[in-house]
Each structure stands twice: as C-alpha cells, then as structure tokens.
mmCIF file of C-alpha atoms in Angstrom:
data_model
loop_
_atom_site.group_PDB
_atom_site.id
_atom_site.type_symbol
_atom_site.label_atom_id
_atom_site.label_comp_id
_atom_site.label_asym_id
_atom_site.label_seq_id
_atom_site.Cartn_x
_atom_site.Cartn_y
_atom_site.Cartn_z
ATOM 1 C CA MET A 1 0.233 0.205 0.285
ATOM 2 C CA ILE A 2 1.340 3.634 -1.333
ATOM 3 C CA SER A 3 1.600 5.238 2.014
ATOM 4 C CA LEU A 4 -0.705 8.484 2.013
ATOM 5 C CA PRO A 5 0.998 12.406 2.057
ATOM 6 C CA ALA A 6 1.888 14.196 4.969
ATOM 7 C CA PHE A 7 -0.817 16.545 3.552
ATOM 8 C CA LEU A 8 -4.022 14.646 3.127
ATOM 9 C CA GLU A 9 -3.200 12.256 6.775
ATOM 10 C CA PRO A 10 -5.378 15.606 8.559
ATOM 11 C CA LEU A 11 -7.995 13.853 5.952
ATOM 12 C CA GLU A 12 -7.730 9.576 6.670
ATOM 13 C CA GLU A 13 -9.631 9.611 9.930
ATOM 14 C CA PHE A 14 -12.414 12.474 11.468
ATOM 15 C CA SER A 15 -11.322 15.161 13.285
ATOM 16 C CA TRP A 16 -12.587 18.489 14.849
ATOM 17 C CA PRO A 17 -12.723 21.184 13.026
ATOM 18 C CA PHE A 18 -13.504 21.149 9.857
ATOM 19 C CA PRO A 19 -10.062 20.767 7.721
ATOM 20 C CA HIS A 20 -10.500 23.636 5.954
ATOM 21 C CA GLU A 21 -6.713 23.563 5.011
ATOM 22 C CA ALA A 22 -5.224 19.929 4.406
ATOM 23 C CA VAL A 23 -8.976 20.205 1.785
ATOM 24 C CA LEU A 24 -7.062 23.276 0.265
ATOM 25 C CA GLU A 25 -4.046 21.525 -0.239
ATOM 26 C CA ALA A 26 -5.206 18.830 -1.255
ATOM 27 C CA VAL A 27 -6.975 20.470 -3.997
ATOM 28 C CA ALA A 28 -4.207 22.819 -4.809
ATOM 29 C CA ARG A 29 -2.175 19.376 -5.484
ATOM 30 C CA ARG A 30 -4.902 17.743 -6.859
ATOM 31 C CA GLU A 31 -2.829 15.199 -9.634
ATOM 32 C CA GLU A 32 -0.713 14.127 -6.367
ATOM 33 C CA SER A 33 -4.146 13.790 -4.507
ATOM 34 C CA ILE A 34 -6.156 11.431 -7.170
ATOM 35 C CA PRO A 35 -3.989 8.189 -6.690
ATOM 36 C CA HIS A 36 -4.587 7.874 -3.405
ATOM 37 C CA LEU A 37 -8.387 8.808 -3.099
ATOM 38 C CA LEU A 38 -8.642 6.197 -5.491
ATOM 39 C CA ALA A 39 -7.204 4.605 -3.608
ATOM 40 C CA ALA A 40 -9.157 4.990 -0.476
ATOM 41 C CA LEU A 41 -12.153 4.274 -2.164
ATOM 42 C CA GLU A 42 -10.528 0.761 -3.569
ATOM 43 C CA ARG A 43 -10.370 0.170 0.202
ATOM 44 C CA ILE A 44 -13.718 0.762 1.340
ATOM 45 C CA ALA A 45 -15.080 -1.058 -1.928
ATOM 46 C CA ALA A 46 -13.303 -4.186 -1.350
ATOM 47 C CA ASN A 47 -13.741 -4.248 2.128
ATOM 48 C CA ALA A 48 -16.389 -2.412 3.383
ATOM 49 C CA ASP A 49 -16.590 -4.156 6.825
ATOM 50 C CA GLY A 50 -13.208 -4.047 7.892
ATOM 51 C CA VAL A 51 -12.870 0.052 8.043
ATOM 52 C CA SER A 52 -12.525 1.915 11.173
ATOM 53 C CA PRO A 53 -15.698 4.003 13.272
ATOM 54 C CA ASP A 54 -12.918 7.160 12.185
ATOM 55 C CA TYR A 55 -11.745 6.660 9.053
ATOM 56 C CA MET A 56 -13.128 9.199 6.780
ATOM 57 C CA LEU A 57 -10.695 9.499 3.934
ATOM 58 C CA HIS A 58 -13.166 7.943 1.810
ATOM 59 C CA MET A 59 -15.856 10.375 2.238
ATOM 60 C CA TYR A 60 -12.825 13.398 1.086
ATOM 61 C CA ALA A 61 -12.049 11.349 -1.711
ATOM 62 C CA LEU A 62 -15.103 11.141 -3.192
ATOM 63 C CA HIS A 63 -16.216 14.458 -2.541
ATOM 64 C CA LEU A 64 -13.329 15.750 -3.941
ATOM 65 C CA LEU A 65 -12.776 13.482 -6.870
ATOM 66 C CA ALA A 66 -16.532 14.244 -7.739
ATOM 67 C CA GLN A 67 -15.003 17.843 -7.362
ATOM 68 C CA PHE A 68 -12.028 16.861 -9.962
ATOM 69 C CA ARG A 69 -14.641 15.377 -11.892
ATOM 70 C CA GLU A 70 -12.685 11.910 -11.665
ATOM 71 C CA SER A 71 -14.788 9.372 -13.435
ATOM 72 C CA ARG A 72 -12.094 6.709 -12.480
ATOM 73 C CA ALA A 73 -13.871 7.049 -9.738
ATOM 74 C CA LEU A 74 -17.061 5.691 -11.581
ATOM 75 C CA GLU A 75 -16.713 2.215 -10.480
ATOM 76 C CA PRO A 76 -15.486 2.171 -6.780
ATOM 77 C CA ALA A 77 -17.908 4.383 -6.077
ATOM 78 C CA VAL A 78 -21.582 2.257 -7.653
ATOM 79 C CA ARG A 79 -19.536 -0.267 -5.861
ATOM 80 C CA ILE A 80 -19.778 1.257 -2.542
ATOM 81 C CA ALA A 81 -23.526 2.324 -3.366
ATOM 82 C CA ARG A 82 -24.127 -1.127 -4.075
ATOM 83 C CA SER A 83 -23.022 -2.430 -0.740
ATOM 84 C CA PRO A 84 -25.360 -3.735 1.665
ATOM 85 C CA LEU A 85 -23.288 -1.502 4.140
ATOM 86 C CA VAL A 86 -23.285 1.653 2.323
ATOM 87 C CA ASP A 87 -25.500 3.344 5.377
ATOM 88 C CA ASP A 88 -23.040 3.225 7.521
ATOM 89 C CA LEU A 89 -20.220 4.160 5.479
ATOM 90 C CA VAL A 90 -22.345 7.283 3.341
ATOM 91 C CA GLY A 91 -24.354 7.997 6.514
ATOM 92 C CA ASP A 92 -27.262 10.515 5.441
ATOM 93 C CA THR A 93 -25.109 11.254 2.323
ATOM 94 C CA ILE A 94 -26.536 8.820 0.814
ATOM 95 C CA THR A 95 -29.768 10.661 0.445
ATOM 96 C CA GLU A 96 -28.406 14.413 0.559
ATOM 97 C CA GLY A 97 -25.003 13.487 -1.756
ATOM 98 C CA LEU A 98 -24.820 10.802 -3.388
ATOM 99 C CA GLY A 99 -26.141 11.016 -6.492
ATOM 100 C CA ALA A 100 -24.803 15.433 -7.044
ATOM 101 C CA ILE A 101 -21.461 12.598 -6.156
ATOM 102 C CA LEU A 102 -21.654 10.061 -8.507
ATOM 103 C CA ALA A 103 -22.957 12.539 -11.312
ATOM 104 C CA SER A 104 -19.824 13.804 -11.605
ATOM 105 C CA VAL A 105 -17.707 11.357 -11.251
ATOM 106 C CA SER A 106 -19.049 9.556 -14.653
ATOM 107 C CA GLY A 107 -17.960 10.993 -16.962
ATOM 108 C CA GLY A 108 -20.927 10.881 -19.095
ATOM 109 C CA ASP A 109 -21.398 7.375 -18.487
ATOM 110 C CA PRO A 110 -24.726 6.655 -17.493
ATOM 111 C CA ARG A 111 -24.539 2.361 -17.435
ATOM 112 C CA PRO A 112 -23.017 1.499 -14.539
ATOM 113 C CA ILE A 113 -25.579 4.001 -12.474
ATOM 114 C CA GLN A 114 -28.251 1.697 -14.055
ATOM 115 C CA GLU A 115 -27.206 -0.799 -13.206
ATOM 116 C CA LEU A 116 -27.366 0.260 -9.278
ATOM 117 C CA ILE A 117 -30.788 1.831 -10.070
ATOM 118 C CA GLU A 118 -31.752 -1.652 -11.022
ATOM 119 C CA ASP A 119 -29.908 -3.028 -8.749
ATOM 120 C CA ASP A 120 -32.936 -5.427 -6.387
ATOM 121 C CA ALA A 121 -30.279 -6.228 -3.179
ATOM 122 C CA ALA A 122 -28.734 -2.311 -3.061
ATOM 123 C CA ASP A 123 -30.115 -0.369 -0.706
ATOM 124 C CA GLU A 124 -33.527 1.032 -1.907
ATOM 125 C CA PHE A 125 -32.375 5.424 -0.624
ATOM 126 C CA ALA A 126 -28.635 4.585 -2.354
ATOM 127 C CA ARG A 127 -30.541 3.266 -5.477
ATOM 128 C CA GLY A 128 -33.001 6.782 -5.602
ATOM 129 C CA ALA A 129 -29.676 8.198 -5.195
ATOM 130 C CA GLY A 130 -28.884 6.521 -8.735
ATOM 131 C CA LEU A 131 -32.363 8.472 -9.769
ATOM 132 C CA THR A 132 -31.111 11.859 -8.828
ATOM 133 C CA ALA A 133 -27.444 10.952 -10.712
ATOM 134 C CA LEU A 134 -29.269 10.180 -14.229
ATOM 135 C CA GLY A 135 -31.615 14.360 -13.387
ATOM 136 C CA ALA A 136 -28.425 15.861 -12.953
ATOM 137 C CA MET A 137 -26.649 14.296 -15.809
ATOM 138 C CA TYR A 138 -29.677 15.315 -17.575
ATOM 139 C CA ARG A 139 -29.717 18.430 -16.073
ATOM 140 C CA ALA A 140 -25.295 19.194 -16.919
ATOM 141 C CA GLN A 141 -26.096 18.651 -20.527
ATOM 142 C CA MET A 142 -24.714 15.133 -20.105
ATOM 143 C CA LEU A 143 -28.094 13.255 -20.747
ATOM 144 C CA SER A 144 -30.243 13.708 -24.081
ATOM 145 C CA ARG A 145 -34.069 14.834 -23.191
ATOM 146 C CA GLU A 146 -34.765 11.865 -25.446
ATOM 147 C CA ASP A 147 -32.946 9.172 -24.004
ATOM 148 C CA PHE A 148 -33.252 10.310 -19.932
ATOM 149 C CA SER A 149 -37.156 10.369 -20.626
ATOM 150 C CA ALA A 150 -37.146 6.656 -22.453
ATOM 151 C CA TYR A 151 -34.504 5.248 -19.533
ATOM 152 C CA LEU A 152 -37.495 6.816 -17.132
ATOM 153 C CA GLY A 153 -39.996 5.159 -19.339
ATOM 154 C CA HIS A 154 -38.718 1.450 -18.974
ATOM 155 C CA LEU A 155 -38.147 1.586 -15.731
ATOM 156 C CA LEU A 156 -41.848 2.464 -15.242
ATOM 157 C CA ASP A 157 -43.419 0.278 -17.012
ATOM 158 C CA SER A 158 -41.123 -3.128 -17.109
ATOM 159 C CA ARG A 159 -37.389 -2.730 -15.491
ATOM 160 C CA LEU A 160 -38.199 -2.100 -11.885
ATOM 161 C CA ARG A 161 -39.514 -4.720 -9.044
ATOM 162 C CA ARG A 162 -42.932 -4.053 -8.878
ATOM 163 C CA GLU A 163 -42.849 -3.626 -4.702
ATOM 164 C CA PRO A 164 -43.733 -0.825 -3.340
ATOM 165 C CA THR A 165 -40.356 0.933 -2.445
ATOM 166 C CA HIS A 166 -37.782 3.930 -1.843
ATOM 167 C CA VAL A 167 -37.366 3.464 -5.586
ATOM 168 C CA TRP A 168 -40.792 4.262 -6.988
ATOM 169 C CA ASP A 169 -41.241 7.455 -5.043
ATOM 170 C CA ALA A 170 -37.392 8.761 -6.548
ATOM 171 C CA LEU A 171 -38.475 7.832 -10.047
ATOM 172 C CA ILE A 172 -41.702 9.204 -10.036
ATOM 173 C CA GLY A 173 -40.142 13.009 -8.032
ATOM 174 C CA VAL A 174 -37.267 12.599 -10.784
ATOM 175 C CA CYS A 175 -40.668 12.738 -13.601
ATOM 176 C CA THR A 176 -41.933 14.910 -11.344
ATOM 177 C CA ASP A 177 -38.925 17.738 -11.310
ATOM 178 C CA GLN A 178 -37.629 16.755 -15.361
ATOM 179 C CA GLY A 179 -41.197 17.951 -16.260
ATOM 180 C CA MET A 180 -42.080 14.899 -17.699
ATOM 181 C CA PRO A 181 -46.075 14.893 -17.976
ATOM 182 C CA GLU A 182 -44.964 12.108 -21.396
ATOM 183 C CA HIS A 183 -44.514 9.180 -17.640
ATOM 184 C CA LEU A 184 -48.073 10.715 -15.836
ATOM 185 C CA ASP A 185 -50.630 7.561 -16.763
ATOM 186 C CA ALA A 186 -47.658 5.637 -16.027
ATOM 187 C CA ILE A 187 -47.290 7.589 -12.185
ATOM 188 C CA ARG A 188 -50.979 7.393 -12.073
ATOM 189 C CA ALA A 189 -50.875 3.186 -12.421
ATOM 190 C CA ALA A 190 -47.895 3.023 -9.819
ATOM 191 C CA PHE A 191 -49.773 5.179 -7.781
ATOM 192 C CA GLU A 192 -52.817 2.181 -8.180
ATOM 193 C CA GLU A 193 -51.133 -0.742 -7.092
ATOM 194 C CA GLY A 194 -49.800 0.926 -4.741
ATOM 195 C CA LEU A 195 -46.076 1.143 -5.476
ATOM 196 C CA ALA A 196 -46.080 5.245 -4.465
ATOM 197 C CA ASP A 197 -46.138 5.780 -0.834
ATOM 198 C CA PRO A 198 -48.433 8.742 -0.976
ATOM 199 C CA GLY A 199 -46.939 10.583 2.073
ATOM 200 C CA TYR A 200 -44.028 11.104 -0.192
ATOM 201 C CA GLU A 201 -45.657 13.226 -2.620
ATOM 202 C CA ALA A 202 -49.357 12.693 -3.484
ATOM 203 C CA LEU A 203 -50.344 11.914 -7.042
ATOM 204 C CA SER A 204 -52.206 15.610 -7.355
ATOM 205 C CA SER A 205 -48.980 17.617 -6.056
ATOM 206 C CA VAL A 206 -47.734 15.112 -8.901
ATOM 207 C CA GLU A 207 -49.778 15.768 -11.144
ATOM 208 C CA LYS A 208 -50.488 19.525 -10.799
ATOM 209 C CA ARG A 209 -46.526 19.796 -11.331
ATOM 210 C CA LEU A 210 -46.793 17.428 -14.024
ATOM 211 C CA HIS A 211 -48.939 19.619 -15.956
ATOM 212 C CA THR A 212 -48.334 23.206 -14.296
ATOM 213 C CA GLY A 213 -44.627 23.052 -15.048
ATOM 214 C CA ASP A 214 -44.610 24.686 -11.275
ATOM 215 C CA VAL A 215 -40.702 23.497 -9.736
ATOM 216 C CA LYS A 216 -39.374 24.705 -6.750
ATOM 217 C CA ASP A 217 -35.571 25.579 -6.764
ATOM 218 C CA PHE A 218 -35.827 23.267 -3.924
ATOM 219 C CA ASP A 219 -36.873 20.518 -6.173
ATOM 220 C CA LEU A 220 -34.489 21.031 -8.168
ATOM 221 C CA GLU A 221 -30.788 21.117 -5.790
ATOM 222 C CA PRO A 222 -30.725 17.816 -5.390
ATOM 223 C CA TYR A 223 -29.885 17.618 -8.885
ATOM 224 C CA ARG A 224 -26.147 18.852 -9.020
ATOM 225 C CA LEU A 225 -22.286 18.384 -9.552
ATOM 226 C CA ILE A 226 -19.934 18.878 -6.974
ATOM 227 C CA ASP A 227 -17.832 21.580 -7.217
ATOM 228 C CA ASP A 228 -16.646 22.790 -3.743
ATOM 229 C CA THR A 229 -15.708 19.930 -1.438
ATOM 230 C CA ILE A 230 -15.913 22.155 1.611
ATOM 231 C CA ALA A 231 -18.923 23.549 0.513
ATOM 232 C CA GLU A 232 -20.669 19.888 0.500
ATOM 233 C CA MET A 233 -18.930 18.490 3.323
ATOM 234 C CA SER A 234 -18.313 21.643 6.266
ATOM 235 C CA TRP A 235 -21.636 22.540 7.451
ATOM 236 C CA TRP A 236 -21.913 18.700 8.973
ATOM 237 C CA ASP A 237 -23.655 18.804 12.464
ATOM 238 C CA CYS A 238 -20.084 16.622 12.900
ATOM 239 C CA PHE A 239 -18.361 19.588 12.575
ATOM 240 C CA ASN A 240 -20.176 21.720 14.041
ATOM 241 C CA GLU A 241 -19.316 23.327 18.100
ATOM 242 C CA LYS A 242 -21.845 23.929 18.808
ATOM 243 C CA ALA A 243 -23.608 20.415 17.439
ATOM 244 C CA ALA A 244 -21.723 19.074 19.830
ATOM 245 C CA GLU A 245 -24.151 20.195 23.053
ATOM 246 C CA GLU A 246 -27.397 19.065 20.830
ATOM 247 C CA GLU A 247 -29.207 16.653 19.226
ATOM 248 C CA LEU A 248 -28.769 13.877 16.850
ATOM 249 C CA TRP A 249 -30.595 11.251 16.489
ATOM 250 C CA ASP A 250 -30.240 8.127 15.504
ATOM 251 C CA GLU A 251 -32.849 5.994 13.989
ATOM 252 C CA ASP A 252 -31.855 2.626 15.716
ATOM 253 C CA ARG A 253 -31.186 4.053 18.656
ATOM 254 C CA ASP A 254 -33.243 5.600 21.409
ATOM 255 C CA ASP A 255 -30.193 8.375 22.063
ATOM 256 C CA PHE A 256 -27.650 10.073 19.700
ATOM 257 C CA VAL A 257 -23.933 9.761 20.384
ATOM 258 C CA LEU A 258 -21.787 12.452 18.450
ATOM 259 C CA PRO A 259 -19.503 11.255 16.563
ATOM 260 C CA LEU A 260 -15.595 12.629 17.984
ATOM 261 C CA PRO A 261 -12.411 11.906 17.090
ATOM 262 C CA SER A 262 -10.838 10.369 20.017
ATOM 263 C CA ASN A 263 -9.014 12.307 21.518
ATOM 264 C CA ARG A 264 -12.663 14.467 22.623
ATOM 265 C CA VAL A 265 -15.064 13.107 25.592
ATOM 266 C CA ASP A 266 -17.502 11.745 24.026
ATOM 267 C CA PRO A 267 -20.905 14.077 25.443
ATOM 268 C CA LEU A 268 -23.723 11.532 27.318
ATOM 269 C CA PRO A 269 -26.348 9.978 25.566
ATOM 270 C CA VAL A 270 -29.778 11.502 25.540
ATOM 271 C CA GLN A 271 -32.393 10.084 25.754
ATOM 272 C CA ARG A 272 -35.146 10.742 23.019
ATOM 273 C CA SER A 273 -38.474 12.645 24.557
ATOM 274 C CA GLY A 274 -39.973 12.188 21.232
ATOM 275 C CA PRO A 275 -41.134 9.367 19.138
ATOM 276 C CA LYS A 276 -38.131 9.235 16.477
ATOM 277 C CA VAL A 277 -38.499 10.063 13.190
ATOM 278 C CA GLY A 278 -37.561 7.778 10.082
ATOM 279 C CA ARG A 279 -35.969 8.247 6.803
ATOM 280 C CA ASN A 280 -38.912 7.386 5.208
ATOM 281 C CA ALA A 281 -41.575 8.503 7.630
ATOM 282 C CA PRO A 282 -43.781 11.462 6.044
ATOM 283 C CA CYS A 283 -42.534 15.309 8.089
ATOM 284 C CA PRO A 284 -43.294 15.931 10.674
ATOM 285 C CA CYS A 285 -43.762 19.973 9.338
ATOM 286 C CA GLY A 286 -46.679 18.512 7.635
ATOM 287 C CA SER A 287 -45.373 19.515 4.062
ATOM 288 C CA GLY A 288 -46.657 15.763 2.904
ATOM 289 C CA LYS A 289 -43.236 14.965 2.444
ATOM 290 C CA LYS A 290 -41.289 12.606 3.333
ATOM 291 C CA TYR A 291 -38.284 13.806 6.404
ATOM 292 C CA LYS A 292 -35.201 12.740 4.908
ATOM 293 C CA LYS A 293 -36.762 15.247 1.648
ATOM 294 C CA CYS A 294 -37.565 17.537 3.840
ATOM 295 C CA CYS A 295 -36.752 19.024 7.633
ATOM 296 C CA SER A 296 -33.779 16.656 8.183
ATOM 297 C CA GLY A 297 -31.108 18.250 6.462
#
C-alpha cells in the first residue's frame, strides 16, 4: 500500500473542526492527491466491513474526486453504493449528496448508475441516489432528454420490481422535478398499484406540477454537480461545535452519540423526548413530503 503523504493525513480520520486547510491543499495538489483518493475508495469498496469507525478519507475522496470530475472514481463509488453497508459507510450522504457525487464522476456514462438503480439487492436509498444522479446528468446536458425520458419510461414499465420501495418514490420524483408529463399515465398506474407512497408526494401534487411545470429551486437542488468540497461538507453537524451540545438522532437507537475524534470526550447519551422520525416517514412539519426530502437537513 502506498503511504499517505503528509498533506493528506489530516483527512484520513475524523477530526474536529473541519480541516479547511488540508482540503484546500488537496485541491491545490490535485494530481498528487488523486491516486491516494482513488486508493481510499478502492479500499472501502473491497473491504467495507473492515473500516475503522474513525476512518474518513473515503468521504473526502468521494467529494474531492467529484469536484475533480474524476471518472475513474465512478466504478468504486458505485460499488460502495451497492454495498449492503452503504448506510454505515456514507451516512446521510446517501440521500444528501450521493447522487451529485455519482453524476460528477460519471464522465457522462450512465450505465454503472443504471445498474445500481436496477439492483434489487442494493439499498433503496442508494438506488434513489442513482436516479438523482441521472437527473443531475440530464440537467448538466450529459444526457439528452430523449434518452433520459426513454430510460425513465423503461423503469416505470418493466425494469423495476413492482413492489413499494423508495425507488418508486424517487423515480416519480425525478419525472416530476424534471418536468416529464409524458410519464403521467404510468405514474398514475404506480399510485393505483400501491407502488408509490402518497406520503412522499401525493398524486394530486405530482399531477399539478407536471401540468403547470411548477418546479421550485428546492426541488432542483439535489440535481447538481459537486463543485466545492468545503461547501458540501463543512456544515455537517459532526464539524459543528454547537452540535456537540445538541441532539443528533440515530434512527436505530433511543439515544444519540455524536461522532467525535478519540482525543475528545464523548457527550453523554441523551434520551429521546419524542418518537423517532424515520428516513421514510412523513415529515412532522406537515409538508406532506418524506422526512429525508424535507426537514432532516
């Protein structure tokens, strides 16, 4: 294994606060950084269950390689996305930025991302991120409208297992956000079969948006490319000093523990005062959208 150069060492494990200078140096020394960042992704893709809880280089690698538009990162990034451990490996990035990352490293090739979307064994939210990635590629003019719409039509008609999962909600969301009314009949059929969750977005809202073309900036924000790793990562709660004193819910526990570097004192667990809000549950704000698509960020 090639040893990590000193300028990348601050990115290898989690540390607080956010390592702005190290990220800037990685960007400035881009060609020197790329082989090590690719190696970090390959390491995770090949041995997902052997990763230290403090290991962080793969997260910086995903974002930096996306910023660099490094297409060699697509294959290991998709393997990570298809891993059964993807939620442990990337956390909330699975819904917040994975689609943008995949689009940014795609080099205009949708095929590995399509394989992720159609992989019934993959995490449903990672597959949804694949759909977001295709939407971002379409908006960046890497895909023609004809090809993009045709693929969405194939998914709606035959290429997805006809059972309710987040993938159907993400598919309908992409069709709606990207203004593709030609798929409205297939979308209605998905609602009639119970494949789409009206708690994610009601059919009446989908129909209205497709008829009027009413798309808000909020709806289009996920369909982006990664241009600035610092802007994408530095706001995360784990890098926020105030967050060390606030509640960070873990959906699978009744308490939370903020991930802090080993040389800091862990906060005491705090008991949840109300019911947890799951990733696929309706947002408690009453918007009618899923929690992960609304107020979780």
